[in-house]
Coordinates of C-alpha atoms in Angstrom, one line a residue:
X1 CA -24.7 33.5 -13.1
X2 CA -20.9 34.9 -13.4
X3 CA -18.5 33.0 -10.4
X4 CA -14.8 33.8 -10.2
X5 CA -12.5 32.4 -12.5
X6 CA -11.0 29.2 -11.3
X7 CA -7.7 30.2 -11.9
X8 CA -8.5 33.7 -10.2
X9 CA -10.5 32.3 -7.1
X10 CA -7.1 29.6 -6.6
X11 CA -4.6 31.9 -7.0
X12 CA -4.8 35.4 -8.5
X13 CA -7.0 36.1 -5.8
X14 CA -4.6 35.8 -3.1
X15 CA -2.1 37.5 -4.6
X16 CA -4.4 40.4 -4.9
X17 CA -5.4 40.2 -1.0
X18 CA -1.4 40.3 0.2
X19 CA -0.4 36.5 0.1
X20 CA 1.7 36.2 -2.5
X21 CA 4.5 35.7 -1.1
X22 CA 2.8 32.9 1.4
X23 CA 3.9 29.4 0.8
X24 CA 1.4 27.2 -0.6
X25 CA 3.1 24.3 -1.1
X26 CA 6.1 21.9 0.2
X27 CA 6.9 19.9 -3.0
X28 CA 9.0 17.3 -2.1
X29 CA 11.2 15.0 -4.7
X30 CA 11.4 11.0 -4.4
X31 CA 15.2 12.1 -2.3
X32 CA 13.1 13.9 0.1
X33 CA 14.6 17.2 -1.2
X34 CA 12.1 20.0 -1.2
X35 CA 11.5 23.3 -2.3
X36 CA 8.6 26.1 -1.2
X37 CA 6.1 27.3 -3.8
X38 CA 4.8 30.4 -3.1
X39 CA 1.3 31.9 -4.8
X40 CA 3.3 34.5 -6.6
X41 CA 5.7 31.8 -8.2
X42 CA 2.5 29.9 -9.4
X43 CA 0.6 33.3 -10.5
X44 CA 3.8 34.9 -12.5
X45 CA 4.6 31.4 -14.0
X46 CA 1.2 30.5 -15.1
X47 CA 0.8 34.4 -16.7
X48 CA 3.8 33.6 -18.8
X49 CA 2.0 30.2 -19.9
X50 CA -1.0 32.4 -20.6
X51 CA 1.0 35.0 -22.8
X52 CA 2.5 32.3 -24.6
X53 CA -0.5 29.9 -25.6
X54 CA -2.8 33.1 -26.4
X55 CA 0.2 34.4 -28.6
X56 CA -0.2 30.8 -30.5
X57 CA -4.3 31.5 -31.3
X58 CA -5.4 29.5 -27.8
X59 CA -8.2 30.9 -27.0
X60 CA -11.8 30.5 -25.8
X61 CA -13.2 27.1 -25.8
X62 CA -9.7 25.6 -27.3
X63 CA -8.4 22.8 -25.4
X64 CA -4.6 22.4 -24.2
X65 CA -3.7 19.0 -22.8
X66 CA -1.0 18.8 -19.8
X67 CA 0.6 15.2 -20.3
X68 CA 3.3 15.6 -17.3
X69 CA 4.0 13.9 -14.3
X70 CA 3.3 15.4 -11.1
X71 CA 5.4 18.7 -11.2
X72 CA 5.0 22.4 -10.6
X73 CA 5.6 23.4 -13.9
X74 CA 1.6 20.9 -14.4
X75 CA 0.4 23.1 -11.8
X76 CA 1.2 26.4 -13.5
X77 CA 0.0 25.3 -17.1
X78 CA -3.1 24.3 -15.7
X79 CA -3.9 28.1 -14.5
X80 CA -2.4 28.9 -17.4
X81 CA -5.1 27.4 -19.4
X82 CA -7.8 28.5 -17.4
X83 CA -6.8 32.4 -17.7
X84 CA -7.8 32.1 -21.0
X85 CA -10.8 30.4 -20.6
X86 CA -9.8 27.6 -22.7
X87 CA -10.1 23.7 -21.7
X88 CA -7.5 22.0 -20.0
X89 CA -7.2 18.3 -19.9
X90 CA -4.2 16.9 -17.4
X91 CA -3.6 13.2 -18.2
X92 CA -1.6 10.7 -17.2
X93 CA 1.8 10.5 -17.7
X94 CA 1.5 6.4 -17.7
X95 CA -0.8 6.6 -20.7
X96 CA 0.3 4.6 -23.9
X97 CA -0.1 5.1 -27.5
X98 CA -3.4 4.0 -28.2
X99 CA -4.9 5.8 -25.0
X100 CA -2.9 8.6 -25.2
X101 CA -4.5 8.8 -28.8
X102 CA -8.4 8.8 -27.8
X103 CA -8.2 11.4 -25.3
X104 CA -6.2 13.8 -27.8
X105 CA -8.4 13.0 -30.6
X106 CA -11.7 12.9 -29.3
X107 CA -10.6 16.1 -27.4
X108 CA -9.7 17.9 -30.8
X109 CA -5.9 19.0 -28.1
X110 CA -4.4 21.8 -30.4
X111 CA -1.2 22.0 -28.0
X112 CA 0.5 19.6 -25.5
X113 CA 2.7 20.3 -22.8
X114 CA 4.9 17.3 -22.2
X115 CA 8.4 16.7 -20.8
X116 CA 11.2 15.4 -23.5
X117 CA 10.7 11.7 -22.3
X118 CA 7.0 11.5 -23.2
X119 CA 7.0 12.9 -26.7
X120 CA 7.9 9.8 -28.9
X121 CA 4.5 8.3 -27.7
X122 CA 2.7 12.1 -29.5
X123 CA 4.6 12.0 -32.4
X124 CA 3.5 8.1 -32.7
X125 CA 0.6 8.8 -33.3
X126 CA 0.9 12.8 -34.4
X127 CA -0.3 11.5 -37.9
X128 CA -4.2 10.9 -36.5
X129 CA -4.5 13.9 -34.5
X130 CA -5.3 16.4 -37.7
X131 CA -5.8 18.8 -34.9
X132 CA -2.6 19.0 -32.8
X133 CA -0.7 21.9 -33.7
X134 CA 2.3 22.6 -31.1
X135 CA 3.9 20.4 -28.6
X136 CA 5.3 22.5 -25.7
X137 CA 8.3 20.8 -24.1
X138 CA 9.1 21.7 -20.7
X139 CA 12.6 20.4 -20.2
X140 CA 14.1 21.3 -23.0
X141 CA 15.9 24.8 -23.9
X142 CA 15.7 24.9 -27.3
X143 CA 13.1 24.5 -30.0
X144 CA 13.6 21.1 -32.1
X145 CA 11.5 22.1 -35.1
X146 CA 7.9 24.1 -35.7
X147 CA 6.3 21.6 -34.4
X148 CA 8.2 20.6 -30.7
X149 CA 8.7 23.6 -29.0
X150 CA 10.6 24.6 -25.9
X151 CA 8.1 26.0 -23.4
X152 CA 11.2 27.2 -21.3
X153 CA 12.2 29.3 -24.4
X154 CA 8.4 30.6 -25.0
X155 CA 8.0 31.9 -21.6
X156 CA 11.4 33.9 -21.5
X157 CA 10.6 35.9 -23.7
X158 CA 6.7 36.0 -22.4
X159 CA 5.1 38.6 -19.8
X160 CA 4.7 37.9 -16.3
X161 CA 1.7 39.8 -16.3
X162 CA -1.2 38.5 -17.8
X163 CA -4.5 40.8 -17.8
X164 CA -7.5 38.4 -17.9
X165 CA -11.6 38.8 -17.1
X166 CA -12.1 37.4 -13.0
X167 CA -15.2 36.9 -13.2
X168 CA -16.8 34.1 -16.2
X169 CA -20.2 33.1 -16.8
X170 CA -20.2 30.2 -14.5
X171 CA -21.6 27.5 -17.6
X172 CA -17.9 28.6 -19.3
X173 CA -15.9 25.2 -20.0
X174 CA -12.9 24.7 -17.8
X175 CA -11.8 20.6 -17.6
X176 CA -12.2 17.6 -18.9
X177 CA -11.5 14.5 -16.9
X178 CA -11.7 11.4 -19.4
X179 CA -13.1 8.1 -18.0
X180 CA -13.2 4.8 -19.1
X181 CA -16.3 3.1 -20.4
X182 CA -17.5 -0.5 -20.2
X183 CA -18.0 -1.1 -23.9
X184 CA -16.5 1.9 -25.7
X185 CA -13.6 4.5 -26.1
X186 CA -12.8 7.0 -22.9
X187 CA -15.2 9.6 -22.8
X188 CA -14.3 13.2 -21.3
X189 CA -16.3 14.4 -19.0
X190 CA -16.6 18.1 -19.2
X191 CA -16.6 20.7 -16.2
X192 CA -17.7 24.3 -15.8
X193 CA -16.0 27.4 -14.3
X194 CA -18.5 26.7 -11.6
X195 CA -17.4 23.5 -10.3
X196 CA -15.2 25.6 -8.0
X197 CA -18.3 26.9 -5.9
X198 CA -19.1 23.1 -4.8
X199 CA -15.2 21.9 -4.9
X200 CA -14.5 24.8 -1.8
X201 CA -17.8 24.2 0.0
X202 CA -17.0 20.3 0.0
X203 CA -13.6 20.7 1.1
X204 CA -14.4 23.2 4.0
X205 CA -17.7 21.1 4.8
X206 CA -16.1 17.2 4.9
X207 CA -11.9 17.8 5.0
X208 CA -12.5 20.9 7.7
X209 CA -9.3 21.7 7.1
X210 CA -8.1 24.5 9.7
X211 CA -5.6 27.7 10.1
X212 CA -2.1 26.3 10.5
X213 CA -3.1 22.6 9.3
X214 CA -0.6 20.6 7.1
X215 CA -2.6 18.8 4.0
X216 CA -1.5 16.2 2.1
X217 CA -3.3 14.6 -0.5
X218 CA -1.4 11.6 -2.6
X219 CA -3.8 11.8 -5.4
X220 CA -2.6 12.7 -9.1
X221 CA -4.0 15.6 -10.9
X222 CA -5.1 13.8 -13.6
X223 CA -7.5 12.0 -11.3
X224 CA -10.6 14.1 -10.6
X225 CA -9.5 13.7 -6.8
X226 CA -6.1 15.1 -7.3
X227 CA -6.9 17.8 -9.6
X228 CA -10.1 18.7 -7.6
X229 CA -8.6 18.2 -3.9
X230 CA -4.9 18.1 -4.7
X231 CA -4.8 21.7 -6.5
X232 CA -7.8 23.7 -6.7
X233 CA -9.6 23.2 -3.1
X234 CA -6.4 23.7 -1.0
X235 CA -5.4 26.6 -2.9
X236 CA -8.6 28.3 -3.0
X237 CA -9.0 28.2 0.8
X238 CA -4.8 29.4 1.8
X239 CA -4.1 25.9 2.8
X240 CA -0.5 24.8 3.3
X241 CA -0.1 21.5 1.5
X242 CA 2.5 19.1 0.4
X243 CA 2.7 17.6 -3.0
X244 CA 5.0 14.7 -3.5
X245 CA 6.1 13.7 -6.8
X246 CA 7.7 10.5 -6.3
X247 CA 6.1 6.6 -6.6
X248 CA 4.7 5.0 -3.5
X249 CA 7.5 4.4 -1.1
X250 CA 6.3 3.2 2.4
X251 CA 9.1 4.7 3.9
X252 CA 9.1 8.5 2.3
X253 CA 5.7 8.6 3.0
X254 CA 5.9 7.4 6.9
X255 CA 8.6 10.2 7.0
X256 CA 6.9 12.8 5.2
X257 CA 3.7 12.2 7.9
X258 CA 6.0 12.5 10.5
X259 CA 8.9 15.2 9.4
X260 CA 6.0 17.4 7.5
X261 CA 3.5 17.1 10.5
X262 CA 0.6 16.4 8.1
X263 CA -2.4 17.0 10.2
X264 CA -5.0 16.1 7.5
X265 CA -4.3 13.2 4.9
X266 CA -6.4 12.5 1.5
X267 CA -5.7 9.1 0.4
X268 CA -6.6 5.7 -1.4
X269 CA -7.8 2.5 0.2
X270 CA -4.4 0.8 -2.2
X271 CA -2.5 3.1 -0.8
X272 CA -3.4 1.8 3.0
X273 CA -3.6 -1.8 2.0
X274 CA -0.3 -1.3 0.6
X275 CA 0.7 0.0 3.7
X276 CA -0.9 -2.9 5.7
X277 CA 2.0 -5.2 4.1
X278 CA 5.3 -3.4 5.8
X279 CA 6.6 -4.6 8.9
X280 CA 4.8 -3.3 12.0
X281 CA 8.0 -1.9 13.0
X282 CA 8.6 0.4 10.6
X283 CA 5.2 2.5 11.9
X284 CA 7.4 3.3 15.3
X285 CA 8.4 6.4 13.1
X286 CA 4.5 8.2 13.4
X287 CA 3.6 7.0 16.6
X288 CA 4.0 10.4 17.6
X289 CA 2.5 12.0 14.5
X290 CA 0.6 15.1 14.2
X291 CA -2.0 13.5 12.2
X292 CA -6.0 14.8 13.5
X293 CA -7.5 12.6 10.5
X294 CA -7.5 11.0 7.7
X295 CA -9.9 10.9 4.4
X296 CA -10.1 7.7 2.4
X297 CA -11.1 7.5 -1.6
X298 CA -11.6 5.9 -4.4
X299 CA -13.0 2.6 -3.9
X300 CA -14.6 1.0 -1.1
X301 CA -13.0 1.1 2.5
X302 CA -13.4 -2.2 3.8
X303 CA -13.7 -2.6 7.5
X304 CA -10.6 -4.6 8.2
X305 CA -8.3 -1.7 6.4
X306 CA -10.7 0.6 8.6
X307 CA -9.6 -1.3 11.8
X308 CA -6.1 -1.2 11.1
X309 CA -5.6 2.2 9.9
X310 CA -7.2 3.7 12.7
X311 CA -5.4 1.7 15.2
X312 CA -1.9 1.9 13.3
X313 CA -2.2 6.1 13.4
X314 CA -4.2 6.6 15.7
X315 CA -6.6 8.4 13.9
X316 CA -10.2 8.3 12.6
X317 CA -10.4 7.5 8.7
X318 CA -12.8 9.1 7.1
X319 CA -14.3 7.3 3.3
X320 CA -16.1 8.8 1.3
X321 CA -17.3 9.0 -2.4
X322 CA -17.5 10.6 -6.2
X323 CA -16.6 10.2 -9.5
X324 CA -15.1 12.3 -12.6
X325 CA -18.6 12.9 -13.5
X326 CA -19.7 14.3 -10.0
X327 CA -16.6 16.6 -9.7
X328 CA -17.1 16.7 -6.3
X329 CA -17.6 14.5 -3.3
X330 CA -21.1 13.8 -2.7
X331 CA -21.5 11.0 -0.1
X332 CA -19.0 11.3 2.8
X333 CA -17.9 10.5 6.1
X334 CA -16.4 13.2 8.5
X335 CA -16.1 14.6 12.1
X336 CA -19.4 15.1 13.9
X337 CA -20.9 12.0 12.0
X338 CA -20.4 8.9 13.7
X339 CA -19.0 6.5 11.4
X340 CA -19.9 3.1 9.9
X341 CA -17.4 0.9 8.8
X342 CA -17.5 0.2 5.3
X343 CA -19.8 2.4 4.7
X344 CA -19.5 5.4 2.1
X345 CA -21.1 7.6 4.7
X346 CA -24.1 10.4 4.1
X347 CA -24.5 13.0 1.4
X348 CA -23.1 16.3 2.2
X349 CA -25.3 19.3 2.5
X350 CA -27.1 19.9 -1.3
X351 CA -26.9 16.8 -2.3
X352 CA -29.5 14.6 -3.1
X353 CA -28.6 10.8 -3.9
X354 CA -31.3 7.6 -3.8
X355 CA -31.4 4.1 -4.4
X356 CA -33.3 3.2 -7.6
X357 CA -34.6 -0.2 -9.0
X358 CA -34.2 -0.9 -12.8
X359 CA -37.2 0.0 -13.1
X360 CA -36.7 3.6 -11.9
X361 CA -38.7 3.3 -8.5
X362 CA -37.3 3.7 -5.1
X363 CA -36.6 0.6 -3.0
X364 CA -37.0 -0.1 0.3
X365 CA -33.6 0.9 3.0
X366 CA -31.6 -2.0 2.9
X367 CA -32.4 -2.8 -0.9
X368 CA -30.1 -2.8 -3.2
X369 CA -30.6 -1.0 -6.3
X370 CA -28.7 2.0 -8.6
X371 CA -27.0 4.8 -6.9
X372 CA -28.7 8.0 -8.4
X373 CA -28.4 12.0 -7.8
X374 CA -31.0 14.5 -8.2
X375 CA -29.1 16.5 -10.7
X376 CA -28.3 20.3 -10.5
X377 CA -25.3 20.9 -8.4
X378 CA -22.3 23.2 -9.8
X379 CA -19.9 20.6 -10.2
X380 CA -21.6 18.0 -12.1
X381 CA -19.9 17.0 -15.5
X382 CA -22.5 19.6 -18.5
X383 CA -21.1 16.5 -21.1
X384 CA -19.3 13.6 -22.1
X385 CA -17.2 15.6 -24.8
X386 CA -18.9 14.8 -28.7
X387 CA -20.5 12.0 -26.8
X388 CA -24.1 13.6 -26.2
X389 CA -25.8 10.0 -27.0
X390 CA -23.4 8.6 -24.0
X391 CA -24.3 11.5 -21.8
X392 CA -27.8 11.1 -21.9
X393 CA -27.9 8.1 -21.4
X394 CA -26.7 8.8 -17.6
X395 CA -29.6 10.4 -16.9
X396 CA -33.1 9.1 -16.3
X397 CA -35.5 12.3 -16.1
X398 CA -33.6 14.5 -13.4
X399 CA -31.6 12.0 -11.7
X400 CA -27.7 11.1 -12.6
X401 CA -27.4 7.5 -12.8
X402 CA -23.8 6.6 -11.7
X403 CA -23.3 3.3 -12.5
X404 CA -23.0 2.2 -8.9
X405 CA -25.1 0.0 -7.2
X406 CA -25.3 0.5 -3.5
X407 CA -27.6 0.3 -0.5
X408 CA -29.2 2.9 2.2
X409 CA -29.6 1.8 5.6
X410 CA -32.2 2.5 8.0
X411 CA -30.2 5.4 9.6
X412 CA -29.5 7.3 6.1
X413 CA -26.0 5.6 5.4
X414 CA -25.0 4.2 1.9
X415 CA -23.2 1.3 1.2
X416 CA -21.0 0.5 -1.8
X417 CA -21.6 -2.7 -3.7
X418 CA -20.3 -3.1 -6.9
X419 CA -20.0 -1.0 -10.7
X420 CA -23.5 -2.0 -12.8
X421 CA -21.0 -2.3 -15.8
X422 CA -18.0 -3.8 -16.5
X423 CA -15.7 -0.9 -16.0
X424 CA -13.0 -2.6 -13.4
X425 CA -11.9 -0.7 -10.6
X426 CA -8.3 -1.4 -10.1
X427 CA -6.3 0.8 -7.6
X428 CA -8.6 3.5 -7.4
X429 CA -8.0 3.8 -11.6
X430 CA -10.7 3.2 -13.7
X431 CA -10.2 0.8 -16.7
X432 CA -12.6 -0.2 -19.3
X433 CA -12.2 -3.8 -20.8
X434 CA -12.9 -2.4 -24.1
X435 CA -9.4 -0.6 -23.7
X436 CA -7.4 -3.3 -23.1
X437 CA -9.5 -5.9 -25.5
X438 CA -8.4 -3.9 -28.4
X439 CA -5.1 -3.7 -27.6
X440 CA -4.7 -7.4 -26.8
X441 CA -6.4 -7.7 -30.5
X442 CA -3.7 -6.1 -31.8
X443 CA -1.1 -8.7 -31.1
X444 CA -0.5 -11.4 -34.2
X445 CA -0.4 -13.9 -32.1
X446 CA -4.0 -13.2 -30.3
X447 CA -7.5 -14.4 -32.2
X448 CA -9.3 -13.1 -29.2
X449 CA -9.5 -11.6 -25.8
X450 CA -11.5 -10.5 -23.2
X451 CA -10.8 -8.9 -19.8
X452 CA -12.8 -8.9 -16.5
X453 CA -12.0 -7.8 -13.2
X454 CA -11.7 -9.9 -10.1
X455 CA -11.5 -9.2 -5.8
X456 CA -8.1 -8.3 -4.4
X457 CA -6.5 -7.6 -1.3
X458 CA -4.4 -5.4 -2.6
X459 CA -5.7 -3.3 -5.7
X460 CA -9.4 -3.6 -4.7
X461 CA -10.0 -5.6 -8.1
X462 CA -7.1 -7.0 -10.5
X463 CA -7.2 -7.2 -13.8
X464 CA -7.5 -11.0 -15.6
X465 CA -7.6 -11.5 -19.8
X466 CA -8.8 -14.1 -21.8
X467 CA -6.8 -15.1 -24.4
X468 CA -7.2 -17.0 -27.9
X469 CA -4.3 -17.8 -29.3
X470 CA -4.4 -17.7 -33.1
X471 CA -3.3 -21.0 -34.7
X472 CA -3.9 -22.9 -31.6
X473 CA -0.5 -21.3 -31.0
X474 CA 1.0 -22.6 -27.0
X475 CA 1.1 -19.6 -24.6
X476 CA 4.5 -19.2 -23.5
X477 CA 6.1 -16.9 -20.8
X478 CA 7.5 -15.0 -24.0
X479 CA 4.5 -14.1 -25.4
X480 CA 3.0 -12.9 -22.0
X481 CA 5.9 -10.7 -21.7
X482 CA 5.3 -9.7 -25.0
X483 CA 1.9 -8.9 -24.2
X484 CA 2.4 -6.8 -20.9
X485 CA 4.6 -4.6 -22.8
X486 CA 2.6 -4.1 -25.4
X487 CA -0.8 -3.1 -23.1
X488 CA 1.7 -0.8 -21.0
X489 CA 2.6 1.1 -24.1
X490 CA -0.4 1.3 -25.3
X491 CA -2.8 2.0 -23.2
X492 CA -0.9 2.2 -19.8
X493 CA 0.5 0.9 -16.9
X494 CA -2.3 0.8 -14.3
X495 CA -4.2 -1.5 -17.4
X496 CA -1.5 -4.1 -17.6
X497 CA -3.5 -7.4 -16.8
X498 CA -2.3 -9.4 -13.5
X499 CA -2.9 -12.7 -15.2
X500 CA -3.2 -14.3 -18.4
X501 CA -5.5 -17.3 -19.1
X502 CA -5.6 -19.3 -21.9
X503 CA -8.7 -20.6 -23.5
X504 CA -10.3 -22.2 -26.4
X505 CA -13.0 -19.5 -27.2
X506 CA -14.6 -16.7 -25.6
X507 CA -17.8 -17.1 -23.9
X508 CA -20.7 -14.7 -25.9
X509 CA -23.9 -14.1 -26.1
X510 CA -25.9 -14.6 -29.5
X511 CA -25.6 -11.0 -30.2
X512 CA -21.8 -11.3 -29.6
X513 CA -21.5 -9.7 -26.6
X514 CA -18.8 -11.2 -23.9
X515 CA -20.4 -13.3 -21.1
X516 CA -17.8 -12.0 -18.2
X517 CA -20.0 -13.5 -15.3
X518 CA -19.1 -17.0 -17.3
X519 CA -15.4 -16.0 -16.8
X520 CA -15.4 -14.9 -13.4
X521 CA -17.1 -18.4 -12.3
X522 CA -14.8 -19.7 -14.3
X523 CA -12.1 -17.9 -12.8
X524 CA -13.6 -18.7 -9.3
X525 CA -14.0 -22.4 -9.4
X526 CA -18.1 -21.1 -9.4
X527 CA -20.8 -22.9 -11.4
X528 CA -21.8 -20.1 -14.5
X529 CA -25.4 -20.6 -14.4
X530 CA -27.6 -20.5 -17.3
X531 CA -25.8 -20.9 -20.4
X532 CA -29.3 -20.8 -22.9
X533 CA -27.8 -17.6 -24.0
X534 CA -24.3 -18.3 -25.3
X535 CA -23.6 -18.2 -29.2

């Protein structure tokens, strides 16, 4: 089946049908300074990007990693990318070394497009990736050798015209979004051309955005909500959003809901409980906002951050839920649907999800059991890049096995409960222990390590590790510090542990595997239960 080209049915398109000169999006700086993108500054600009990775050999199938901040300049490399039918892969800027290294490698990058800051952490570890053959530096004016190249040069001398095919076979690669696993490396979950069809028909059907609505949606790209719902949705439907490139900042963001007149707002459940902690006074500023909703993402909603948000703006909240893999929301709450609080709401049209037991049999409403989806919609993920053993394993016969476990109710509403593996939710990021485990390995001082997640207001869950010292060596404040630095660099930010523990061994199994419900009782205060199986 042929389907438009994403980049074409985003933004070429509307050029095309007299809009290019509309204003698609308000970008606005941590200062509050802004600047207007139009279509035709995103269509000319990504052309150039085309001309100059296809004049390098990028073509067909190739993938191009985007390792920038939020920024326009992301935005038009992406299309970019897609124009040529190669792969794009937007990561985050927050990534350290050794995860920065597992997405490039296992993605088999051959270019980069960074910013000047960010390239010590490629050229760290430029000596494993056999296959990395230009890094395209977007803030700098002049090459620094043949490998580090100024993208700002490149596209000078590039067209602004780029003639590509419209229309692609709709199975023709397009994204990968990596995601942490439980026990392994990050595996990339790989999206088709087609995608598009169920990312506009979920926007239109759960965000109803309208004519002469203000959307704002605080998601990054590299997350599958901020690339799916942050770029490609609002642009493929002429939606006027803003895009906001600085850190969380209770006050820009109150302002930008006010001074913006956002009328629909895409958000995280941190990002609200985060809010929950200012003063009340400082909400005086929206009480007269323009808001008509807002959506909710990520993690679980729980009913208390329901209560407040609607109350504090006035406005329903809207949760709903999918994953990298689904590509698309698939279980929702929205207008016309009364909602239940805490709940993650009913599929949207197409969808099929159920509650399994371990067994594979449906259970009874109220059960709970794995969340699963009758596969076959356009978005779904066609691979976990090389890691066909790990992508069939998702799948029992023709149902997508998510790795949720949840609940349906006797009305047809589905209710979070927790991740069947160990993969720890933490602010809406997903982090595998495996990750940050290796890392902590890594340290001299460190025999052994293990990582679990645990509840918290704030991030949803927060990360704790293990530690063995080596040597029976005292944990200090020094060596902590030591440690956070070292996981921030490596693997990133968002996987920097909250707390440290010491111990004298690691709780396993006699296969060796780590016995995290022991550590979480023990964390708790809880009894651990049976113990026959430890080592």
């Amino acid at each position: 089946m042929l389907v438009e080209n994403i980049a074409y049915a985003c933004l070429t398109k509307w050029c095309e049908k007299g809009k290019a000169d509309k204003s698609v999006i308000r970008w606005i700086n941590s200062d509050l300074t802004e600047t207007d993108f139009s279509y035709l500054h995103f269509e000319a600009e990504s052309n150039q990007i085309a001309n100059t990775l296809q004049k390098m050999g990028i073509h067909n199938g190739d993938v191009v990693s985007v390792f920038l901040p939020r920024s326009p300049i992301l935005i038009s490399s992406l299309f970019g990318i897609l124009k040529l039918e190669a792969m794009s892969c937007v990561l985050f800027s927050t990534l350290g070394e050794e995860a920065l290294l597992d997405r490039l490698g296992n993605s088999e990058t051959k270019i980069v497009i960074t910013k000047n800051s960010l390239v010590r952490k490629i050229m760290a570890i430029k000596d494993s990736l056999p296959n990395l053959e230009r890094i395209l530096v977007v803030d700098t004016e002049e090459h620094k050798n043949d490998l580090v190249l100024s993208l700002a040069k490149l596209m000078e001398e590039a067209e602004g015209i780029f003639a590509y095919s419209h229309q692609t076979d709709s199975e023709t690669p397009a994204f990968l979004q990596y995601t942490s696993g439980s026990t392994g490396k990050p595996k990339g979950a790989l999206h088709v051309h087609g995608a598009i069809l169920d990312i506009i028909q979920s926007f239109k059907e759960i965000l109803q955005v309208e004519e002469g609505d203000i959307y704002w949606c605080t998601a990054d790209p590299a997350w599958i909500t901020g690339l799916s719902y942050g770029v490609f949705a609002p642009m493929a439907t002429v939606t006027t959003q803003i895009q906001y490139s600085g850190a969380y900042n209770a006050d820009n963001w109150l302002q930008i809901l006010k001074d913006k007149e956002v009328t629909v707002w895409y958000t995280a459940p941190t990002a609200l409980r985060m809010l929950m902690q200012e003063e009340n006074e400082k909400f005086a500023i929206i009480q007269s906002n323009c808001l008509k909703r807002i959506y909710s993402v990520g993690e679980p909603l729980n009913p208390e951050i329901y209560f407040w948000g609607k109350k504090t703006f006035g406005q329903e909240i809207y949760d709903n839920w999918f994953q990298s893999e689904t590509g698309s929301i698939m279980i929702s709450n929205r207008p016309g649907l009364e909602v239940k609080p805490g709940s993650m709401g009913k599929p949207r049209s197409g969808i099929k999800p159920t509650i399994i037991s371990d067994d594979q049999r449906p259970v009874a409403a109220g059960e709970h059991g794995n969340l699963a989806v009758q596969r076959g919609w356009n978005s779904m993920f066609r691979s976990y890049y090389k890691r066909e053993d790990a992508y069939a394993e998702k799948f029992w016969g023709e149902l997508y096995i998510t790795g949720d476990l949840a609940y349906q109710d006797e009305d047809g509403y589905f209710w979070y409960v927790s991740r069947s593996d160990d993969v720890i939710n933490t602010a809406g990021h997903l982090v595998g222990p495996f990750e940050v485990e290796s890392a902590l390995l890594e340290i001299e001082e460190i025999g052994d390590a293990a990582v679990i997640g645990v509840d918290d207001e704030l991030l949803h869950k927060k990360i704790i590790a293990f530690v063995v010292t080596r040597n029976n060596l005292a944990w200090d404040k020094h060596l902590e510090l030591k440690s956070r630095i070292y996981i921030s660099n490596k693997v990133s930010t968002v996987a920097t542990p909250a707390e440290f523990i010491p111990i004298e061994k690691i709780p396993k199994n006699q296969s060796g595997k780590i016995l995290r419900r022991v550590l979480r009782a023990l964390y708790e205060g809880k009894d651990p239960g049976d113990l026959s199986t430890m080592e």
